[in-house]
Short mmCIF file of C-alpha atoms in Angstrom, two decimals:
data_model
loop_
_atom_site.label_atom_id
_atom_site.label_comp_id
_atom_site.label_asym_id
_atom_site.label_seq_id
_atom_site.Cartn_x
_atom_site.Cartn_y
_atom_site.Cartn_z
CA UNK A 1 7.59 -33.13 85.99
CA UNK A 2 8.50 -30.52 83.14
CA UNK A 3 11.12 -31.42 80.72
CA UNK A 4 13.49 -29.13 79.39
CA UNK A 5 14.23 -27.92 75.95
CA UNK A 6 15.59 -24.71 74.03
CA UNK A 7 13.81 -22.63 71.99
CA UNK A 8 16.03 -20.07 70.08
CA UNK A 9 14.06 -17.71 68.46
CA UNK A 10 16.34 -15.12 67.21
CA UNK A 11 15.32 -12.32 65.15
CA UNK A 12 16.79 -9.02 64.19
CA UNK A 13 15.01 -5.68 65.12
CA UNK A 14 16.25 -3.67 62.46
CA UNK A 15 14.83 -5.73 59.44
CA UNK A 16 13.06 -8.42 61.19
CA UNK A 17 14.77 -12.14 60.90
CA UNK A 18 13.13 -14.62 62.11
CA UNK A 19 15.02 -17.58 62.80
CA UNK A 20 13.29 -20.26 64.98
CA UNK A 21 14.79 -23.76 66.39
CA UNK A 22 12.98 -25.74 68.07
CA UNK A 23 14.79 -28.90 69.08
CA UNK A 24 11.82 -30.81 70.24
CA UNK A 25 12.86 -34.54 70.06
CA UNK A 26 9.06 -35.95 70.59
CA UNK A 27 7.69 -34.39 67.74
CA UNK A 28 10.21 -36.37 65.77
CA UNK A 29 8.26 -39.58 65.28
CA UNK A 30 5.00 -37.52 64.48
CA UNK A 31 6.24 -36.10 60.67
CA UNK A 32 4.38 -38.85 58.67
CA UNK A 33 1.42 -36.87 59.30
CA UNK A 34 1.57 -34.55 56.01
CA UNK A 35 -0.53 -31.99 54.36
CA UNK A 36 -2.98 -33.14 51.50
CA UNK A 37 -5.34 -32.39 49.10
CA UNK A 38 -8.92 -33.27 48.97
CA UNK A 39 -9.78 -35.55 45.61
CA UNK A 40 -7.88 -36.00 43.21
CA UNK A 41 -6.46 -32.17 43.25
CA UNK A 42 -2.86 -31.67 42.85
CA UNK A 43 -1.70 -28.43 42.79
CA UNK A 44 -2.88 -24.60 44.07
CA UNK A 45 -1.67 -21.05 43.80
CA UNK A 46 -1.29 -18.63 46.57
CA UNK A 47 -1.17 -15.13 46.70
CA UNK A 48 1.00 -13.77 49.99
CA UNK A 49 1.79 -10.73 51.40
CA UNK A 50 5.60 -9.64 51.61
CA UNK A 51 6.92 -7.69 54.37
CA UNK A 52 10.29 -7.13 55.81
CA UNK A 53 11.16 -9.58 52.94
CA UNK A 54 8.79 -12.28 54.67
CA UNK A 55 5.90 -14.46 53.49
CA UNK A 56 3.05 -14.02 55.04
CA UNK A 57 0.06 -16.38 54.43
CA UNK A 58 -3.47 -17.32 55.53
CA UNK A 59 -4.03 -20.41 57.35
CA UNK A 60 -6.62 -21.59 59.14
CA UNK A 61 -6.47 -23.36 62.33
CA UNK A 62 -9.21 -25.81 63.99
CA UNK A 63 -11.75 -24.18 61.25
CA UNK A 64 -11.39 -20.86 62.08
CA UNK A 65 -9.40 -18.07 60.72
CA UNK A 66 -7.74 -17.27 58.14
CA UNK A 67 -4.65 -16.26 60.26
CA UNK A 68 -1.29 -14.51 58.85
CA UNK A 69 1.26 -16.89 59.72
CA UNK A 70 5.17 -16.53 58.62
CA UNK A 71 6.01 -19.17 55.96
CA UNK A 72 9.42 -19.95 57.40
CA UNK A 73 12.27 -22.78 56.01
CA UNK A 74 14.07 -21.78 59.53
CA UNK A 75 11.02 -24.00 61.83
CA UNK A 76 10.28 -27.52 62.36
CA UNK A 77 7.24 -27.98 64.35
CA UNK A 78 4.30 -25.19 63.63
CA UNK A 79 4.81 -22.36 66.66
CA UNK A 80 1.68 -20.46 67.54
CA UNK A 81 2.64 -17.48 69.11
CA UNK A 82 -0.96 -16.12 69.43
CA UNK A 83 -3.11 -18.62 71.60
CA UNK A 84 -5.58 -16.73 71.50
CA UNK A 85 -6.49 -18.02 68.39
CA UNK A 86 -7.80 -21.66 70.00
CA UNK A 87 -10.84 -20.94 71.79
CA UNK A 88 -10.99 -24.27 73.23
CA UNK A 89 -7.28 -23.98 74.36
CA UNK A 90 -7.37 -26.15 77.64
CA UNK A 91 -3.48 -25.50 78.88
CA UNK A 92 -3.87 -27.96 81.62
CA UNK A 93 -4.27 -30.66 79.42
CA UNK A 94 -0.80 -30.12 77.20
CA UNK A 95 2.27 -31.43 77.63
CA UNK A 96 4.59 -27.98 79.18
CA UNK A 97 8.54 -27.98 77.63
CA UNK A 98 10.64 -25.15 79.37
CA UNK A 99 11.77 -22.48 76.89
CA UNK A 100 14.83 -21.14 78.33
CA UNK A 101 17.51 -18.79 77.18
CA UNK A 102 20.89 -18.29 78.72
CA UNK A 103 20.61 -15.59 81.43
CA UNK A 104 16.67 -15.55 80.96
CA UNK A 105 13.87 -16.42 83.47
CA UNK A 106 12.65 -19.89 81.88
CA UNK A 107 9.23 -19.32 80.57
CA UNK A 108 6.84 -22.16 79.72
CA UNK A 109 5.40 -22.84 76.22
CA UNK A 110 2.91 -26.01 75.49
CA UNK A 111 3.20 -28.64 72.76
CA UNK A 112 0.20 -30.52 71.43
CA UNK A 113 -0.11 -33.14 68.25
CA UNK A 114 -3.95 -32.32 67.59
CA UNK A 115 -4.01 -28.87 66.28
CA UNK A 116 -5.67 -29.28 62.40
CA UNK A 117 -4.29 -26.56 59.82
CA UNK A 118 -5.74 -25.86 56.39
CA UNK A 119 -3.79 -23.62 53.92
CA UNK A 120 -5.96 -23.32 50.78
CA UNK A 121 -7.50 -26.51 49.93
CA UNK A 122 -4.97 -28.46 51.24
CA UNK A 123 -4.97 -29.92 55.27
CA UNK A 124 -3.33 -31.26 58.24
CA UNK A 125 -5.15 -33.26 60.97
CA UNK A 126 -2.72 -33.47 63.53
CA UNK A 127 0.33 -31.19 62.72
CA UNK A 128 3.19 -31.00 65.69
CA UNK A 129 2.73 -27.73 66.88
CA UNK A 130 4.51 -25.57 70.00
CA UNK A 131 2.28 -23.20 71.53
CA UNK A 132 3.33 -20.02 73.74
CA UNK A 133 1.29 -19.08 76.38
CA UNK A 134 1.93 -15.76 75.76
CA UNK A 135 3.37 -13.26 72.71
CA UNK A 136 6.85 -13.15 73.82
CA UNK A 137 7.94 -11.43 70.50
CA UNK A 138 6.07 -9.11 69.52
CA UNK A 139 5.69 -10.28 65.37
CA UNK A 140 3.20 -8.16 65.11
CA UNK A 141 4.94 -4.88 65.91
CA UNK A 142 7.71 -5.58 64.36
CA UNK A 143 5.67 -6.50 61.09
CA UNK A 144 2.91 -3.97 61.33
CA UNK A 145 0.49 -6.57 60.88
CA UNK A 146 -1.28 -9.53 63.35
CA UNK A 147 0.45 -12.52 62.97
CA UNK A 148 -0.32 -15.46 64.61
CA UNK A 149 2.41 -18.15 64.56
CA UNK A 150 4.90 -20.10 61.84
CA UNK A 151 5.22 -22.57 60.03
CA UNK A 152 7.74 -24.51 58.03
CA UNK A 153 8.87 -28.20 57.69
CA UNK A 154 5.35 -29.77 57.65
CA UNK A 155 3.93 -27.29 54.56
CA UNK A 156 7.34 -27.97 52.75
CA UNK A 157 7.78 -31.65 53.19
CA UNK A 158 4.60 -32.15 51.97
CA UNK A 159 4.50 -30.70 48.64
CA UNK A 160 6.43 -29.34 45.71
CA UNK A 161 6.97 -25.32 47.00
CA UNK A 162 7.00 -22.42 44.48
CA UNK A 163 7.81 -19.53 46.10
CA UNK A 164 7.61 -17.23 43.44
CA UNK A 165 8.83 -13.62 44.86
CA UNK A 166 8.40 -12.13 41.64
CA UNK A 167 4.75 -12.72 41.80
CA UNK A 168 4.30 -12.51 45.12
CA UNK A 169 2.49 -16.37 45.00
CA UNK A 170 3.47 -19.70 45.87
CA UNK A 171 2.45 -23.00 43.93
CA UNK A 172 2.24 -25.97 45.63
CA UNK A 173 2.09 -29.39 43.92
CA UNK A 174 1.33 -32.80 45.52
CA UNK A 175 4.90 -34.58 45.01
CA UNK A 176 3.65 -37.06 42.59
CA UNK A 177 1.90 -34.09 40.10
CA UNK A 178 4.06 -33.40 36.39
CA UNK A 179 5.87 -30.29 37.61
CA UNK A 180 7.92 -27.94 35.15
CA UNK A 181 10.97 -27.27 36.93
CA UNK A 182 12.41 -24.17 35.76
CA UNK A 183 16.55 -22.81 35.97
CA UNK A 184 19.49 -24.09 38.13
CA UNK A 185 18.81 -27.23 39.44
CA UNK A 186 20.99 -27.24 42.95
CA UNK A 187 21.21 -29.93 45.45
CA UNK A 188 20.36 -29.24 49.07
CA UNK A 189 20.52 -31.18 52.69
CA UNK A 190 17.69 -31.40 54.73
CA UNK A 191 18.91 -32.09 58.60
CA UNK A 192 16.28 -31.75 61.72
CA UNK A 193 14.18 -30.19 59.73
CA UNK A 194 15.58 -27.90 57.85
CA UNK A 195 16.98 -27.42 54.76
CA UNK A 196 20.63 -26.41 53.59
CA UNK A 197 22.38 -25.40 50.64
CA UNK A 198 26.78 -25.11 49.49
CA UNK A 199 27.80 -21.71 48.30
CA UNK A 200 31.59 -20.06 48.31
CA UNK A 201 31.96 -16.66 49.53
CA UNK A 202 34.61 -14.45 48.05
CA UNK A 203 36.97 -13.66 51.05
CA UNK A 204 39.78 -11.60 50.77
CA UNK A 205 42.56 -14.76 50.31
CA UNK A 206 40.18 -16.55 48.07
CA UNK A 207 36.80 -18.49 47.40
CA UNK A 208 35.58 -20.49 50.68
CA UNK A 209 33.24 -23.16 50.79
CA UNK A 210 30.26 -22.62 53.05
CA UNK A 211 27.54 -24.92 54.14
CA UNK A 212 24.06 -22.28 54.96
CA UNK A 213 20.50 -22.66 56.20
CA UNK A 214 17.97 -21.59 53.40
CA UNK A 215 16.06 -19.43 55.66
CA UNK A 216 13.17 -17.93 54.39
CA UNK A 217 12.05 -16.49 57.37
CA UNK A 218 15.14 -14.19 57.91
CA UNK A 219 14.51 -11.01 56.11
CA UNK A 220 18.36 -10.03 55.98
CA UNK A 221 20.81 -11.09 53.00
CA UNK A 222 23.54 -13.52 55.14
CA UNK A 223 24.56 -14.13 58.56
CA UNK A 224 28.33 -15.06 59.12
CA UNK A 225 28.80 -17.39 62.11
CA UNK A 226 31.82 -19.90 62.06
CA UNK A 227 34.53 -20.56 59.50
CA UNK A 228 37.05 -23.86 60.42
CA UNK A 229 35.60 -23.52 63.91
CA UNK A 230 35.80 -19.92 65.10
CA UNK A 231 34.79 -16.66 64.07
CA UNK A 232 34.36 -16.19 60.42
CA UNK A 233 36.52 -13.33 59.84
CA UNK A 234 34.98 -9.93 59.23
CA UNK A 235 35.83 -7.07 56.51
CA UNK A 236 37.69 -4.48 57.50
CA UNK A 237 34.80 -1.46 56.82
CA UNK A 238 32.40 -2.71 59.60
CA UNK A 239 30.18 -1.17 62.22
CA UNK A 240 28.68 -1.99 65.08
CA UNK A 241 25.35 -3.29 65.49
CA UNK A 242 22.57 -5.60 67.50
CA UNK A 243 21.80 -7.97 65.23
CA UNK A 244 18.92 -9.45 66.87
CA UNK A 245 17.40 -11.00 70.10
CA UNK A 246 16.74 -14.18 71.66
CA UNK A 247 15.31 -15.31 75.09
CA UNK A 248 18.10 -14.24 76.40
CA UNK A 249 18.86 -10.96 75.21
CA UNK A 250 20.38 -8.63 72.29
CA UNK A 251 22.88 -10.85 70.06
CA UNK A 252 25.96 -8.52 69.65
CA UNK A 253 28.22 -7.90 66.48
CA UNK A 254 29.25 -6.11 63.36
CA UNK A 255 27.73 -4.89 59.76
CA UNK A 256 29.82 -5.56 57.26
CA UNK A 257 29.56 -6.54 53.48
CA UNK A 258 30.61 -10.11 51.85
CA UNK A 259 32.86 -8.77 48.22
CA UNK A 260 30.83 -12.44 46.59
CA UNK A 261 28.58 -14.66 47.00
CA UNK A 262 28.29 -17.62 44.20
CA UNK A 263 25.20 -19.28 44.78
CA UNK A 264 25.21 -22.47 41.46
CA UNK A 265 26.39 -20.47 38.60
CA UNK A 266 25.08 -17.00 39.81
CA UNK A 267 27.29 -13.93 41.41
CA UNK A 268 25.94 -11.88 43.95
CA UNK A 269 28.57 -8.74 44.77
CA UNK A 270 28.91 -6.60 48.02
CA UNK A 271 26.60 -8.68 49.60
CA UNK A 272 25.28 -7.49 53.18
CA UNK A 273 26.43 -10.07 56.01
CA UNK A 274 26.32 -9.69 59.63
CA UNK A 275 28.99 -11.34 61.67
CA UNK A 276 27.29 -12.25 65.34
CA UNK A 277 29.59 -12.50 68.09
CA UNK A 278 30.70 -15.94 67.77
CA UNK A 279 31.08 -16.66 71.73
CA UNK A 280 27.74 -15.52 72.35
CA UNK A 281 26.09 -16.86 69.61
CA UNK A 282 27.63 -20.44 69.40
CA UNK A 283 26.41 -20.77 73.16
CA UNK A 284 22.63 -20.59 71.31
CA UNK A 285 23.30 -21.84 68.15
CA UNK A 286 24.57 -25.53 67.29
CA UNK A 287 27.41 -24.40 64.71
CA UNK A 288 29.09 -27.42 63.90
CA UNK A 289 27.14 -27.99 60.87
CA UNK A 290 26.93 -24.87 59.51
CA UNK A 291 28.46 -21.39 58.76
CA UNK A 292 25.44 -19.20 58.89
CA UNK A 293 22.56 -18.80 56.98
CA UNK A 294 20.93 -17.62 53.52
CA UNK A 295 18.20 -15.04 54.51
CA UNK A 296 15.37 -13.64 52.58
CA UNK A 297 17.36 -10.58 51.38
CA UNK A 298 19.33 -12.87 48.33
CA UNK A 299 16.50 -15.40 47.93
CA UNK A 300 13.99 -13.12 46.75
CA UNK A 301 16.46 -12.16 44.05
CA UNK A 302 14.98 -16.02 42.63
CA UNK A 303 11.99 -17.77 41.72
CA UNK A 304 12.71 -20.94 44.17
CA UNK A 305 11.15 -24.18 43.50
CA UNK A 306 11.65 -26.41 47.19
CA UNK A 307 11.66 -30.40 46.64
CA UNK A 308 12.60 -31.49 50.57
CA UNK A 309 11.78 -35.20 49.20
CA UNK A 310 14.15 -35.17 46.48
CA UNK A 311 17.06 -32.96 48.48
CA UNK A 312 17.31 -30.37 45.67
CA UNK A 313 16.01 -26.83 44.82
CA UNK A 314 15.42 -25.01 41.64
CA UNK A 315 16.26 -21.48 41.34
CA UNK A 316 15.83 -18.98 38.31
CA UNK A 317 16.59 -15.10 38.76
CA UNK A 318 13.72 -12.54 38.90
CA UNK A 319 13.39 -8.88 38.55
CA UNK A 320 14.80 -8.23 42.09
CA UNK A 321 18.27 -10.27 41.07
CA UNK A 322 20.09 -6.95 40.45
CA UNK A 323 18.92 -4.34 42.90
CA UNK A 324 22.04 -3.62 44.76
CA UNK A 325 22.32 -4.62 49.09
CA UNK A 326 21.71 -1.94 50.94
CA UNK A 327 22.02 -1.44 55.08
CA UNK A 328 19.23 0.81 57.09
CA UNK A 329 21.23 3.80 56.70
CA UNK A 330 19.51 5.09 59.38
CA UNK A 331 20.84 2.93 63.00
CA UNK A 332 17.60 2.63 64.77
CA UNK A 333 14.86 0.23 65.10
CA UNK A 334 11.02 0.77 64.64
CA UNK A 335 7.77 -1.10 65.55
CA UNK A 336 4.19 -0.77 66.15
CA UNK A 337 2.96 -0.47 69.85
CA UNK A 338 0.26 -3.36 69.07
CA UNK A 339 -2.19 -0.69 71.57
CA UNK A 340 -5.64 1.26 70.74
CA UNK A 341 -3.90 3.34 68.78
CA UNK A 342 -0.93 1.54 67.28
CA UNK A 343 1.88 4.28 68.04
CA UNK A 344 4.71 3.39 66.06
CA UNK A 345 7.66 3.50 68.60
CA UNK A 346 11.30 3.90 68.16
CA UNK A 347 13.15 0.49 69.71
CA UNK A 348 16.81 -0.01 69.53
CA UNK A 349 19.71 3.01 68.13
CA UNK A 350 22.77 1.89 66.84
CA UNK A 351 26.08 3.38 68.41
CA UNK A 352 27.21 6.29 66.51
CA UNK A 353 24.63 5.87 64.13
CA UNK A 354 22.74 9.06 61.59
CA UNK A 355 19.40 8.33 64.19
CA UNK A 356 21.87 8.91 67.65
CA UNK A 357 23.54 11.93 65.65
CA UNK A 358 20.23 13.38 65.74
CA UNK A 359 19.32 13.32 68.78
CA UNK A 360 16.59 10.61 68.40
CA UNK A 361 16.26 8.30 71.82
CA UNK A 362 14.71 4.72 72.75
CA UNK A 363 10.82 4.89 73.07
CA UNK A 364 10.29 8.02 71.08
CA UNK A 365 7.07 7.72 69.32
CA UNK A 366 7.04 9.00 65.56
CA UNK A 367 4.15 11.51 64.97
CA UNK A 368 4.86 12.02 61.11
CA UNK A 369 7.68 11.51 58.49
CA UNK A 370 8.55 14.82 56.38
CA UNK A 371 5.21 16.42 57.46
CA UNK A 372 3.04 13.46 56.20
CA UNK A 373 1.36 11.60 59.07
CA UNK A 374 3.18 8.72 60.47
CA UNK A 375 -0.08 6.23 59.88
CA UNK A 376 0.20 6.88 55.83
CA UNK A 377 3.12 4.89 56.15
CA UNK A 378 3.36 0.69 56.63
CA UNK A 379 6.56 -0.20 58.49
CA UNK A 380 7.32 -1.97 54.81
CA UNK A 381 7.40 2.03 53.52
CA UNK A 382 9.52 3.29 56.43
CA UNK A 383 11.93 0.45 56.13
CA UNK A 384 12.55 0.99 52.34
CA UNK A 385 12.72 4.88 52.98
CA UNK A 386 15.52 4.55 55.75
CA UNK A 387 17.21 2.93 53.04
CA UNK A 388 16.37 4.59 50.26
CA UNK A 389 19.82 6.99 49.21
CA UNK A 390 22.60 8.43 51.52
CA UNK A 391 22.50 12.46 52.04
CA UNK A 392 18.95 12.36 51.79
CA UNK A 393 17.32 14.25 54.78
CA UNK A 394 14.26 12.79 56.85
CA UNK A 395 12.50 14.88 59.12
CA UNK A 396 10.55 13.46 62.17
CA UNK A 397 8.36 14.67 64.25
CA UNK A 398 9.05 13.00 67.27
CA UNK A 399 6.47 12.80 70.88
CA UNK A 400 8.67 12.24 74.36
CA UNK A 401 7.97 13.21 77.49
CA UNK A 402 4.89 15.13 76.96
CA UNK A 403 6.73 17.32 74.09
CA UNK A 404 6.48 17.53 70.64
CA UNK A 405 9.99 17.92 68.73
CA UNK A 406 11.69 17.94 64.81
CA UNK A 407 14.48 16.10 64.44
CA UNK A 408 16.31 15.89 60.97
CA UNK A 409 18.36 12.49 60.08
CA UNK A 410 20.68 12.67 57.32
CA UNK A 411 20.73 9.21 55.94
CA UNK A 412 24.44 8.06 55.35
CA UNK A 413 25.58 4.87 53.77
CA UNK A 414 27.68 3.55 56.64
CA UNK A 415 28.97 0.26 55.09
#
């Protein structure tokens, strides 16, 4: 008989945010097992890739690899989303959970407590782990690399994390090692799994305490979802956008921009937030804990020292902590068709947006950017150009039914 659980694994398509809950109560009893190091090491740096505002890093898994997985605050158990990575994979003998979204076929995904992960020196003999049968989200294209899975919890409970953005590194230390902790010192909560941190946001009427999910793994600034149990209330210069998907479909809502957000003693100003809608959202979401979450966009303006044991984090500002928020300013999504050839393809167009105005359409394929060939760019490149200044003209050369066509989009700060 298969039992049923939810997996919500929403992430937006315009800068990718991944956001995964995995409410799996057996795994619950299985967290003593805990990454360590061999000897009597206790600490190692880490060098990962950022894209999207994500950390990517190498694991290995069952001795093989090294496989880019997301380093993500937002997951519990370990999710491989790539089985093909476990050659000895026998499905038949796993335990199957239903993942199920609301108006979505239920899919099955596999769970198994015997999966051994090694991230540098340090290991894991038998690390809860959720396993999908097949890719049903497409990291890879949206990331422009191959990525394999996530994981969270079981990394961060286990050591001292210092994720230094700055650097692109993080240094782990075994709990018990002399650790320098550096800046604001700032309590947080860790509940199922997951940790969470009190900042006010600066609304219109005043300051407002707000309870948010450190999420690492979401490459946006902040996500608005309740305030006094509703809709938190959205600015008045808004626009329309998809904010993301789940298993069961687009999640709906607005762009807007926060006027503060006071983070310890630190200010961050016309702060890019956006505000899901909160009927269909709080049908996916368990809200009554939380207002939204801190993404990846405002904590790489820190160094960010993670101690789950000890409830508290340590941040200190960086070089990024005063580049200003911007929105893609041009309304369209983009990802890499993971074929032969790795066409990058255009997904999603915002309503009224500079990529509509131009005439652009779902599943055009992008031949070249302003005359240079497309595959000079990584999506990292095109994401930071489509940002990059308003008025500024882009011109694409665009492949759709069997024609080649120019289209110009004038980039235009829309919040």
């Amino acid at each position: 008989m298969l039992t049923k659980y939810k997996l919500i694994l929403p992430f937006t398509l315009r800068k990718l945010t991944l956001c995964a809950s995995l409410f799996l109560l057996f795994f619950s009893h299985t967290y003593g097992q805990e990454f360590s190091f061999p000897n009597k090491r206790t600490r190692e740096s880490l060098s990962f890739k950022s894209i999207k505002n994500l950390i990517i890093i190498p694991l290995f898994v069952n001795g093989k690899g090294p496989y880019n997985f997301v380093l993500d605050t937002g997951v519990g158990p370990m999710i491989i989303t790539d089985p093909s990575i476990i050659d000895s994979l026998n499905f038949n003998a796993l335990r199957k959970i239903k993942v199920s979204g609301l108006g979505l076929e239920t899919v099955e995904a596999f769970v198994s407590q015997s999966i051994s992960v090694k991230i540098g020196a340090a290991t894991i003999s038998r690390i809860p782990t959720a396993i999908l049968k097949e890719d049903l989200f497409n990291l890879s294209g949206h990331l422009g690399l191959k990525i394999y899975g996530i994981i969270g919890f079981s990394f961060f409970n286990s050591f001292v994390v210092d994720v230094r953005y700055s650097e692109n590194r993080i240094i782990f230390y075994d709990p018990d090692a002399k650790i320098k902790y550096r800046g604001t010192k700032i309590p947080i909560e860790i509940e199922n799994l997951k940790p969470y941190v009190t900042a006010e946001v600066g609304l219109p009427e005043g300051r407002v305490k707000t309870k948010f999910l450190m999420d690492t793994g979401a490459s946006h600034a902040l996500s608005m979802e309740m305030l006094n149990g509703g809709e938190f209330p959205k600015p008045d210069v808004k626009i329309k956008a998809n904010l993301g998907m789940t298993l069961s479909g687009q999640i709906k809502g607005y762009i807007g921009r926060i006027k503060e957000l006071y983070i310890g003693k630190y200010t961050f100003k016309n702060v890019v937030a956006g505000f899901p809608d909160f009927k269909s959202i709080s049908e996916k979401i368990d809200l009554t804990s939380r207002n939204g979450n801190i993404g990846a966009d405002v904590l790489r303006k820190f160094d960010i020292q993670f101690n789950y044991r000890e409830n508290f984090i340590c941040i200190k500002p960086n070089s990024y902590s005063k580049q200003p928020f911007e929105h893609d300013m041009v309304g369209m999504v983009i990802y890499l068709d993971q074929n032969k050839y790795k066409k990058v393809i255009i997904g999603e167009i915002d309503e009224d947006s500079p990529a509509e105005k131009a005439g652009l359409c779902q599943d055009d394929e992008i031949l070249s950017v302003n005359f240079s060939p497309v595959d000079v760019y990584t999506l990292n490149d095109l994401t930071n150009l489509f940002k990059s200044k308003s008025e500024r003209n882009i011109i694409l050369e665009i492949y759709r039914d069997n024609k080649i066509f120019f289209k110009v989009v004038k980039l235009e700060q829309r919040i």
